[in-house]
CSV table of C-alpha atoms and ligand atoms in Angstrom, one decimal:
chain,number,residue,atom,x,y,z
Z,1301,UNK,CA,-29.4,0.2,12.6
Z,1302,UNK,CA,-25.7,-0.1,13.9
Z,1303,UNK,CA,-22.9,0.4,12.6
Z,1304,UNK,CA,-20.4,-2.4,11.6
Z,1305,UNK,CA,-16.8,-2.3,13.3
Z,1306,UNK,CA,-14.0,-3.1,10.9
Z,1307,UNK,CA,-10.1,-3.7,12.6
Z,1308,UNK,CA,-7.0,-4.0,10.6
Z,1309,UNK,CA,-4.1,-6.0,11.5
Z,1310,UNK,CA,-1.0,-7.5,11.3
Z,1311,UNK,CA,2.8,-6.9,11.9
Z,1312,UNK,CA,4.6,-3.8,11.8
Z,1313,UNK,CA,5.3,-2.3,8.1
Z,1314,UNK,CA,2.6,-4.6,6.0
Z,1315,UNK,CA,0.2,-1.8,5.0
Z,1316,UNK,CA,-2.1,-1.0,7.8
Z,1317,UNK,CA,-2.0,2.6,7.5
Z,1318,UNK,CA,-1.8,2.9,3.8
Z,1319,UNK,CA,-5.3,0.8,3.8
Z,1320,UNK,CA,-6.9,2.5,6.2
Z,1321,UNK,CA,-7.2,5.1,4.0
Z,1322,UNK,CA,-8.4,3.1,1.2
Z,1323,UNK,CA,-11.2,1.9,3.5
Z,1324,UNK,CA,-12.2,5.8,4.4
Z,1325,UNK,CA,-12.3,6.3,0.3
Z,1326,UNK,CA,-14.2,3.3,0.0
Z,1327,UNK,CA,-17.0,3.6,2.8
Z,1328,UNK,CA,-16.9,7.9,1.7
Z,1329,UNK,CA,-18.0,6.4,-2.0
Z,1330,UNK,CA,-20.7,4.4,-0.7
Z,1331,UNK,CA,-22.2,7.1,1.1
Z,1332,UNK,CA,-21.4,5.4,4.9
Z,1333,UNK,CA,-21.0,7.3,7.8
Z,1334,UNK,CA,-17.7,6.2,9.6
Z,1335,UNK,CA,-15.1,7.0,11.9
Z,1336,UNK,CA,-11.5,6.0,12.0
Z,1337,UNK,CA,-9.1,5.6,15.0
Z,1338,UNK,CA,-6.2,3.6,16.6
Z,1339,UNK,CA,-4.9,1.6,19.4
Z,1340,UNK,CA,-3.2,2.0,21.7
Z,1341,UNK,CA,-4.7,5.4,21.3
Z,1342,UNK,CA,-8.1,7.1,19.3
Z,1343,UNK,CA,-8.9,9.1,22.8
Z,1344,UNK,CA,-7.1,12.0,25.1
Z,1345,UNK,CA,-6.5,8.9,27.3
Z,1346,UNK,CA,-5.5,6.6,24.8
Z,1347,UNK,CA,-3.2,9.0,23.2
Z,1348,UNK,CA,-1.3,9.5,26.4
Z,1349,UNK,CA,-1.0,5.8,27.4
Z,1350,UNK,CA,0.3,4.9,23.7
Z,1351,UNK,CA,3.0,7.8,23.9
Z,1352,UNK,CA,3.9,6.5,27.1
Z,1353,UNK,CA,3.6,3.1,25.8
Z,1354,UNK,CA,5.7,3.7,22.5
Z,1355,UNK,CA,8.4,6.3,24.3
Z,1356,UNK,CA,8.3,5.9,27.9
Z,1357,UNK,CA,11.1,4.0,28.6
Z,1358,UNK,CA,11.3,0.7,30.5
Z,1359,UNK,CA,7.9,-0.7,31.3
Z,1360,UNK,CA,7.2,-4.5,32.3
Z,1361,UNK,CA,5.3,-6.7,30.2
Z,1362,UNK,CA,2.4,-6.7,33.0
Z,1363,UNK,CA,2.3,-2.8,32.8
Z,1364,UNK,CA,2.2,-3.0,28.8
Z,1365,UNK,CA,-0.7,-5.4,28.9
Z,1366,UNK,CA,-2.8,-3.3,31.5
Z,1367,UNK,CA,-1.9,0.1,29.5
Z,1368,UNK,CA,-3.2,-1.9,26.3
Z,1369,UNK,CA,-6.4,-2.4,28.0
Z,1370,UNK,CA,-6.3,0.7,29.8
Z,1371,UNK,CA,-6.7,2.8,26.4
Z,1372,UNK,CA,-9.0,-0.2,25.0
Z,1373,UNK,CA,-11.5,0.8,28.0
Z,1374,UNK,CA,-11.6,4.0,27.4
Z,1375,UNK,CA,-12.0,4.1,23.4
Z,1376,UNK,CA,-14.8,1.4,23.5
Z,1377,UNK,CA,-16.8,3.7,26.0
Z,1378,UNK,CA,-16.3,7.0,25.2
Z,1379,UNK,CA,-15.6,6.6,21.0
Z,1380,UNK,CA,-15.9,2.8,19.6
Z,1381,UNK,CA,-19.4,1.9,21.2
Z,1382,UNK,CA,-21.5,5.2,21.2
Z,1383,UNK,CA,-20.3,5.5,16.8
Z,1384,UNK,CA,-21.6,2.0,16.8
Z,1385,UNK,CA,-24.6,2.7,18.4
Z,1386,UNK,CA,-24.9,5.8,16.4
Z,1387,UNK,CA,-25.3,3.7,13.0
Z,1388,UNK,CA,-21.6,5.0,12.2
Z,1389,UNK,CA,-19.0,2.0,10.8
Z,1390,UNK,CA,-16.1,2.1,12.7
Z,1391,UNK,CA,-13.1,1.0,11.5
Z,1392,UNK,CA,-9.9,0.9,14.1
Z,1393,UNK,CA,-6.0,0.5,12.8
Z,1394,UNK,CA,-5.0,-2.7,15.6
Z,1395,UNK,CA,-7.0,-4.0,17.9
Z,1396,UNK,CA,-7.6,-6.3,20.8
Z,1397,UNK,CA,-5.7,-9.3,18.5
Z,1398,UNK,CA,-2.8,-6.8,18.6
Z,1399,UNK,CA,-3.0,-8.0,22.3
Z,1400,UNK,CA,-2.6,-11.5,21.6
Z,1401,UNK,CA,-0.5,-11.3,19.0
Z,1402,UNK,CA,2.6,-9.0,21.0
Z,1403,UNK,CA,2.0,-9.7,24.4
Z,1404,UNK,CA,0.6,-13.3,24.2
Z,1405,UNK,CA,2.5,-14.2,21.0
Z,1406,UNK,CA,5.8,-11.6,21.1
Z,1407,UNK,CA,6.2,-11.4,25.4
Z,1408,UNK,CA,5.0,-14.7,25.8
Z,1409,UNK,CA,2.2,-14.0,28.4
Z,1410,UNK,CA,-0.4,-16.0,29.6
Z,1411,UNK,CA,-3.5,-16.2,27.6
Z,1412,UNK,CA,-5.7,-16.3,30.1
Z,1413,UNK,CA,-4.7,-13.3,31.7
Z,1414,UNK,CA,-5.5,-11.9,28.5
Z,1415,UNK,CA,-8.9,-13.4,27.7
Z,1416,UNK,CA,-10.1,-12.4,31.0
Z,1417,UNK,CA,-9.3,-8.4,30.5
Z,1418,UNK,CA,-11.0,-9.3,27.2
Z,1419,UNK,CA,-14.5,-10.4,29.2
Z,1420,UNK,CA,-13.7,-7.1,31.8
Z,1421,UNK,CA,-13.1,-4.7,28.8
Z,1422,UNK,CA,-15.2,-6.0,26.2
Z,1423,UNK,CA,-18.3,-7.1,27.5
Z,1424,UNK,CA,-19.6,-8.3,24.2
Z,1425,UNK,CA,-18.3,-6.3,21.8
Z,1426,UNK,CA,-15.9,-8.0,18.5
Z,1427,UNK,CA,-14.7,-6.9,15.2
Z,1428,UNK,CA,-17.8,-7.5,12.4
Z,1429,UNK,CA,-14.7,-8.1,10.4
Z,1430,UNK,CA,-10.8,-8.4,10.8
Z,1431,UNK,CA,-8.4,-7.8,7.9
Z,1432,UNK,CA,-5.1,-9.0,8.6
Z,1433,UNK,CA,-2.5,-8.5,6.2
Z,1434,UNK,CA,0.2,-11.0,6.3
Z,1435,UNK,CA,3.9,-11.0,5.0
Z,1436,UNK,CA,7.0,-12.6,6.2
Z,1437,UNK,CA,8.4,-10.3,9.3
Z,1438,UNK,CA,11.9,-9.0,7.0
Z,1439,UNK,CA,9.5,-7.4,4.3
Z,1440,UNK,CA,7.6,-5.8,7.1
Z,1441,UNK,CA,10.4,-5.1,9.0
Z,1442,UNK,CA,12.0,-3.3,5.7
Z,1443,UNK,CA,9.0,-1.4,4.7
Z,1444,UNK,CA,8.5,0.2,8.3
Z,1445,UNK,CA,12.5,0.9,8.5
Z,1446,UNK,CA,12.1,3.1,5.4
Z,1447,UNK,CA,9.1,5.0,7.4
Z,1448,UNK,CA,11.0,6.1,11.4
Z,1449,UNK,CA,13.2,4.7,13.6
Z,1450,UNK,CA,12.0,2.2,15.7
Z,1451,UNK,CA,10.0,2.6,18.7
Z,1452,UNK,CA,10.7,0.5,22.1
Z,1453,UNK,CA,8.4,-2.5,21.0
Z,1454,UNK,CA,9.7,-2.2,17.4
Z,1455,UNK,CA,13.0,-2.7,18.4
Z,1456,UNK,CA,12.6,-6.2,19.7
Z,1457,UNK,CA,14.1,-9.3,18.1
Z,1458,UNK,CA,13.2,-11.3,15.0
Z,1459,UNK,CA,12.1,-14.6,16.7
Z,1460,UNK,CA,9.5,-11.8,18.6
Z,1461,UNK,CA,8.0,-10.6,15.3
Z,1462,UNK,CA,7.6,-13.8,14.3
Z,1463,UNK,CA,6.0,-14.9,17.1
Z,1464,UNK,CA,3.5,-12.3,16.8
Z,1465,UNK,CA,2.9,-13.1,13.3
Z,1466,UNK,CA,2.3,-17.1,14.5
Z,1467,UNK,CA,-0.2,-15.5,17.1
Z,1468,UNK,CA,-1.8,-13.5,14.6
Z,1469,UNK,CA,-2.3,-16.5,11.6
Z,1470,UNK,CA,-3.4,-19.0,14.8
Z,1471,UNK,CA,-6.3,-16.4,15.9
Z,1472,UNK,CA,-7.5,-15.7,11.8
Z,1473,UNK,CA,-7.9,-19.7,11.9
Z,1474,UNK,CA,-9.9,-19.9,15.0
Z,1475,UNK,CA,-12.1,-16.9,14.2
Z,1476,UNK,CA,-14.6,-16.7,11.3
Z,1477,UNK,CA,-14.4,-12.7,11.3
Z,1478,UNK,CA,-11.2,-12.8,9.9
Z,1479,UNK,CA,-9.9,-12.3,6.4
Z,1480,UNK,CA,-5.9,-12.9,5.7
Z,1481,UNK,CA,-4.7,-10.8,2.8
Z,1482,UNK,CA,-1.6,-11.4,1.7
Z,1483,UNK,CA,0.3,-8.1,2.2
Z,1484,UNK,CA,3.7,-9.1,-0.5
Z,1485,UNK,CA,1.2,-8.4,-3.0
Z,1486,UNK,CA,1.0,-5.1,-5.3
Z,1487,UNK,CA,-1.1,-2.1,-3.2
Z,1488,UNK,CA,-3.5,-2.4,-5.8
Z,1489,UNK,CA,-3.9,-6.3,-5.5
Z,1490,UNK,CA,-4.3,-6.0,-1.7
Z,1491,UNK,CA,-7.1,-3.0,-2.4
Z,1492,UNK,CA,-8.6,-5.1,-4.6
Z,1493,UNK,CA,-9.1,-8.0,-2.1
Z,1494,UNK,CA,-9.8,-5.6,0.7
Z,1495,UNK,CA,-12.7,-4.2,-1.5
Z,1496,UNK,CA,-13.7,-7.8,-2.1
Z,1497,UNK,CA,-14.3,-8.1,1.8
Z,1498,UNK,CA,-15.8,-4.8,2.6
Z,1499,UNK,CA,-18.7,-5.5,-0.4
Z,1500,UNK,CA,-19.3,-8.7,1.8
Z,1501,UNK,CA,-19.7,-7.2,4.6
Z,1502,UNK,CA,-22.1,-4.5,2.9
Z,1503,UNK,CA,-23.8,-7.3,1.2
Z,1504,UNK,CA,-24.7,-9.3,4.9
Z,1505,UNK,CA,-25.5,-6.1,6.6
Z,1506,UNK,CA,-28.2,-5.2,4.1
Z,1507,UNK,CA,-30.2,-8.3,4.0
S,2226,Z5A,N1,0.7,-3.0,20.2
S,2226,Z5A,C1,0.8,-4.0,21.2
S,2226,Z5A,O1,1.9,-4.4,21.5
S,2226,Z5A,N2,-0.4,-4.5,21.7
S,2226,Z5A,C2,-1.6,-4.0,21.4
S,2226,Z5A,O2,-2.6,-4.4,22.0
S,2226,Z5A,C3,-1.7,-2.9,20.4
S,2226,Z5A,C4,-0.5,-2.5,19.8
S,2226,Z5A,C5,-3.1,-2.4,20.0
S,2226,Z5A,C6,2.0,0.6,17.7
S,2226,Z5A,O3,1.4,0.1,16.5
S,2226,Z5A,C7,2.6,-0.6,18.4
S,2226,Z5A,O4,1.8,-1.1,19.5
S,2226,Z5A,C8,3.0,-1.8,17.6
S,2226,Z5A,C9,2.2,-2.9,18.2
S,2226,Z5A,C10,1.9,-2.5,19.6
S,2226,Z5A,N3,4.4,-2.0,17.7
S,2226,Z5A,N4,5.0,-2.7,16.9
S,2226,Z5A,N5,5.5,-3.2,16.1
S,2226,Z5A,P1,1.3,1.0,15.2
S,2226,Z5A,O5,0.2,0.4,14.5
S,2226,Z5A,O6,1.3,2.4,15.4
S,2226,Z5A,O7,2.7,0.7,14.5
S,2226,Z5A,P2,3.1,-0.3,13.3
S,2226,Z5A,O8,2.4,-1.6,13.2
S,2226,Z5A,O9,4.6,-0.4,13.6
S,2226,Z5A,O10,2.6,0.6,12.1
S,2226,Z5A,P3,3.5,0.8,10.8
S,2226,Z5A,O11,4.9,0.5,10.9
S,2226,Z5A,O12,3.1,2.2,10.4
S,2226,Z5A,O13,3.0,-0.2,9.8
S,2226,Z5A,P4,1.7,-0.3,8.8
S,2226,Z5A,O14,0.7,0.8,9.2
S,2226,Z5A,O15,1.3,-1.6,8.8
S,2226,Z5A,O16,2.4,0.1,7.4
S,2226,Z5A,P5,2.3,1.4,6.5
S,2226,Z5A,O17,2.8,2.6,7.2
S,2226,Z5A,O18,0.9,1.5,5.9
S,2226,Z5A,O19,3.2,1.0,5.3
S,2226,Z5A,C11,4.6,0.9,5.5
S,2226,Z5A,C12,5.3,1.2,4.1
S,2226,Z5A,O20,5.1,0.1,3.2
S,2226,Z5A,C13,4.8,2.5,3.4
S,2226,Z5A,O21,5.9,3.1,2.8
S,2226,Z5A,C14,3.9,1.9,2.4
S,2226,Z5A,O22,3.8,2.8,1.3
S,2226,Z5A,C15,4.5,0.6,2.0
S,2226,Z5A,N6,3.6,-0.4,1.5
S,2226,Z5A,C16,2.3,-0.7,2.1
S,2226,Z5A,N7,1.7,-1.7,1.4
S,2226,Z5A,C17,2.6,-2.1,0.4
S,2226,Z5A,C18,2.6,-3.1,-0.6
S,2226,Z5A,N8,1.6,-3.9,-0.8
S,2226,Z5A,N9,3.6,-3.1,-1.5
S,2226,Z5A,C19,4.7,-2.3,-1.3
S,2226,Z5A,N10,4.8,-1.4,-0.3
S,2226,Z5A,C20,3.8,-1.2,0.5
């Protein structure tokens, strides 16, 4: 059987990486074999492009978007796709609405662009299921301040982050994958309705 392919998303600062590890607890109690990663990132590759990506100075928004999909490339073949096909659940901290979301939403870049590196990087592979947790861009912006200094796309404007939160809301109502959580919750209300979506997911994979 394959595995199922979980991505988490949303706006800097709204609990991503706290409930990642949630999920790994979660899946580890149920006795499922998993393995988590990132993007940009999650391979040697991926790693480098993302530092580059994060750090690296001044790079155009058409360099950014190819990077993205760059790294994407390379984790779907050589991590994302063989776990999958291995029966293992994979479960991946951003993803390819991250794309849509910054560079379509944020940079303002043509959709189609994107949609077609989508087809090209793809093929037809998508997210079983798509948590994104949602808050207003100051509360995210204020939680992730208290973490590190800002990183070169971090550092962009408001009206950006907002835009990228538009982007992200616009794709949950299009796709039926999605689940919104509302991240200005308590941690322990979000866990509860991320558990809520994970036992859903166990629930249609087993019949
Ligand atoms: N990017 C892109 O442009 N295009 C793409 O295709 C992809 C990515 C894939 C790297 O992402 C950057 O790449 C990102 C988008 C871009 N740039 N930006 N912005 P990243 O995932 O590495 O960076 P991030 O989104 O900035 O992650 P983050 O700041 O670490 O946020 P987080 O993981 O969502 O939050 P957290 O670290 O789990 O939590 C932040 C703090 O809030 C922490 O102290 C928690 O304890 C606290 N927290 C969490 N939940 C709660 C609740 N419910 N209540 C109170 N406090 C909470």
């Amino acid at each position: 059987m394959k595995g199922c392919f979980i991505t988490i998303e949303g706006i800097e600062g709204v609990g991503k990486t706290t409930n990642l590890k949630f999920i790994q607890a979660w899946l580890e109690k149920q006795g499922i074999e998993y393995i988590s990663t990132r993007e940009p990132g999650g391979t040697d590759l991926g790693e480098r492009l993302r530092e580059l990506l994060l750090h690296g100075g001044d790079v155009s928004s058409e360099a950014e978007l190819l990077m993205m999909f760059a790294s994407r490339s390379q984790h779907l073949e050589k991590l994302i796709k063989p776990a999958i096909d291995q029966g293992k659940w994979v479960i991946c901290d951003r993803f390819t609405d991250s794309t849509y979301a910054y560079q379509g939403g944020g940079r303002q870049m043509n959709l189609s662009s994107i949609e077609s590196l989508e087809t090209l990087v793809h093929k037809n592979v998508q997210p079983d299921l798509t948590l994104l947790l949602d808050a207003p861009v100051e509360i995210g912006r204020e939680r992730a301040a208290k973490r590190s200094a800002a990183d070169r796309i971090e550092a962009e404007d408001l009206a950006f982050f907002n835009r990228v939160r538009d982007m992200f809301l616009a794709r949950a109502k299009q796709y039926d994958r999605f689940k919104v959580i509302d991240a200005t919750q308590s941690l322990e209300d979000v866990q509860t309705n991320i558990e809520t979506s994970l036992e859903h997911l166990l629930q249609r994979e087993s019949v």
